[in-house]
């Protein structure tokens, strides 16, 4: 049956998810166990748009490039990312990012971040990425076993804090940083969408970690401000500046410096988002190469051709490593760091011809979208050649959506790709890896699912390779 919405064209009612629903909870047990399997199975049965209840919330799920375009390009007064992600307020802080008072204020906060992650800073960041990866490998014995995800989390925390907050903070916090960011990450649970203040142990750990990070960042900000008076005119971002320097140089519309609590929140948000998603993407890249070792000799050949021994790694070489880029993008397609992206419907709207009521939580899933056979040939297969010239399946708009899309596309994909490629450039050159277990599966206990731990791999340092 078709109906009309606000005098517009006829709409088709949303089909319901064909799954067992519990009162108020909806399909929560299956959703918590494996949301991708649940959503993918429902899509195969009822199509690219359907509705279901979850934790007392009406959810509308849509999939496919056309649906993604409608969601990501919708006006914020209709589909709001700020309202959907307010559960991140305890991590980012009051008034920061999705908790900003208005969409315009959120945009003003994000604008300086684009300068810090701009192309003129990337070469300096790559030098940090190479140095930190070499230092990490140097701490390993000649051979043994490591938890790949744990090691990559440590690595990306070190890289992100040095590049984004600065050397002082990195030295001050040292080995405490991975633990604090792990406890922050433990507070990202789907239950938080309902109530980010629920009395859960993970949420209490999150709050303590956030307070410790904020205190340490505040001390660094105070030191920087003493060295540079707040009324000193702001200039353009200098080459190699960390993000803290850019944020301290930024000014509001009326010419005032950004408040310290906003600077602190933006730094926590950027390190948190960039570090964890990069670690997960790097881990899945490694897991897939372990399962497809035929690519390793070709990747090393590409390394030898483009990165001379003894020379520093740079953005020019990384951008030319085509096979490595394709392997990373294929890992991103098969195991995107974020399996759900959300908007809150503030008004009745229409998506794919279906009426979406105000108040609905609208979801898209990169993990579902990236395995649509209508978009990607043989979608469950690891096939880096799908990105090669002449094929380029990902070129269709909104086919790959790991970093979102539209106005609120992630500000740091260039940094993330470089970080993963720099890490694997060093690792491929310095160590041989092989699986230490029969299979690696996603851990869906958080919204950023990496391989379930322990993600154990065996390694042996390659002879004659300095670390």
mmCIF file of C-alpha atoms in Angstrom, residues 142 429-432 459-466:
data_model
loop_
_atom_site.group_PDB
_atom_site.id
_atom_site.type_symbol
_atom_site.label_atom_id
_atom_site.label_comp_id
_atom_site.label_asym_id
_atom_site.label_seq_id
_atom_site.Cartn_x
_atom_site.Cartn_y
_atom_site.Cartn_z
ATOM 1 C CA UNK A 142 64.476 -11.881 17.233
ATOM 2 C CA UNK A 429 60.661 -4.967 5.171
ATOM 3 C CA UNK A 430 61.753 -6.014 8.668
ATOM 4 C CA UNK A 431 59.774 -9.119 9.710
ATOM 5 C CA UNK A 432 58.288 -12.323 8.352
ATOM 6 C CA UNK A 459 57.089 -13.408 13.575
ATOM 7 C CA UNK A 460 60.780 -13.646 12.791
ATOM 8 C CA UNK A 461 62.982 -10.645 12.111
ATOM 9 C CA UNK A 462 64.483 -10.726 8.645
ATOM 10 C CA UNK A 463 68.284 -10.999 8.580
ATOM 11 C CA UNK A 464 70.193 -7.857 7.754
ATOM 12 C CA UNK A 465 67.217 -5.595 8.370
ATOM 13 C CA UNK A 466 68.004 -2.924 10.957
#
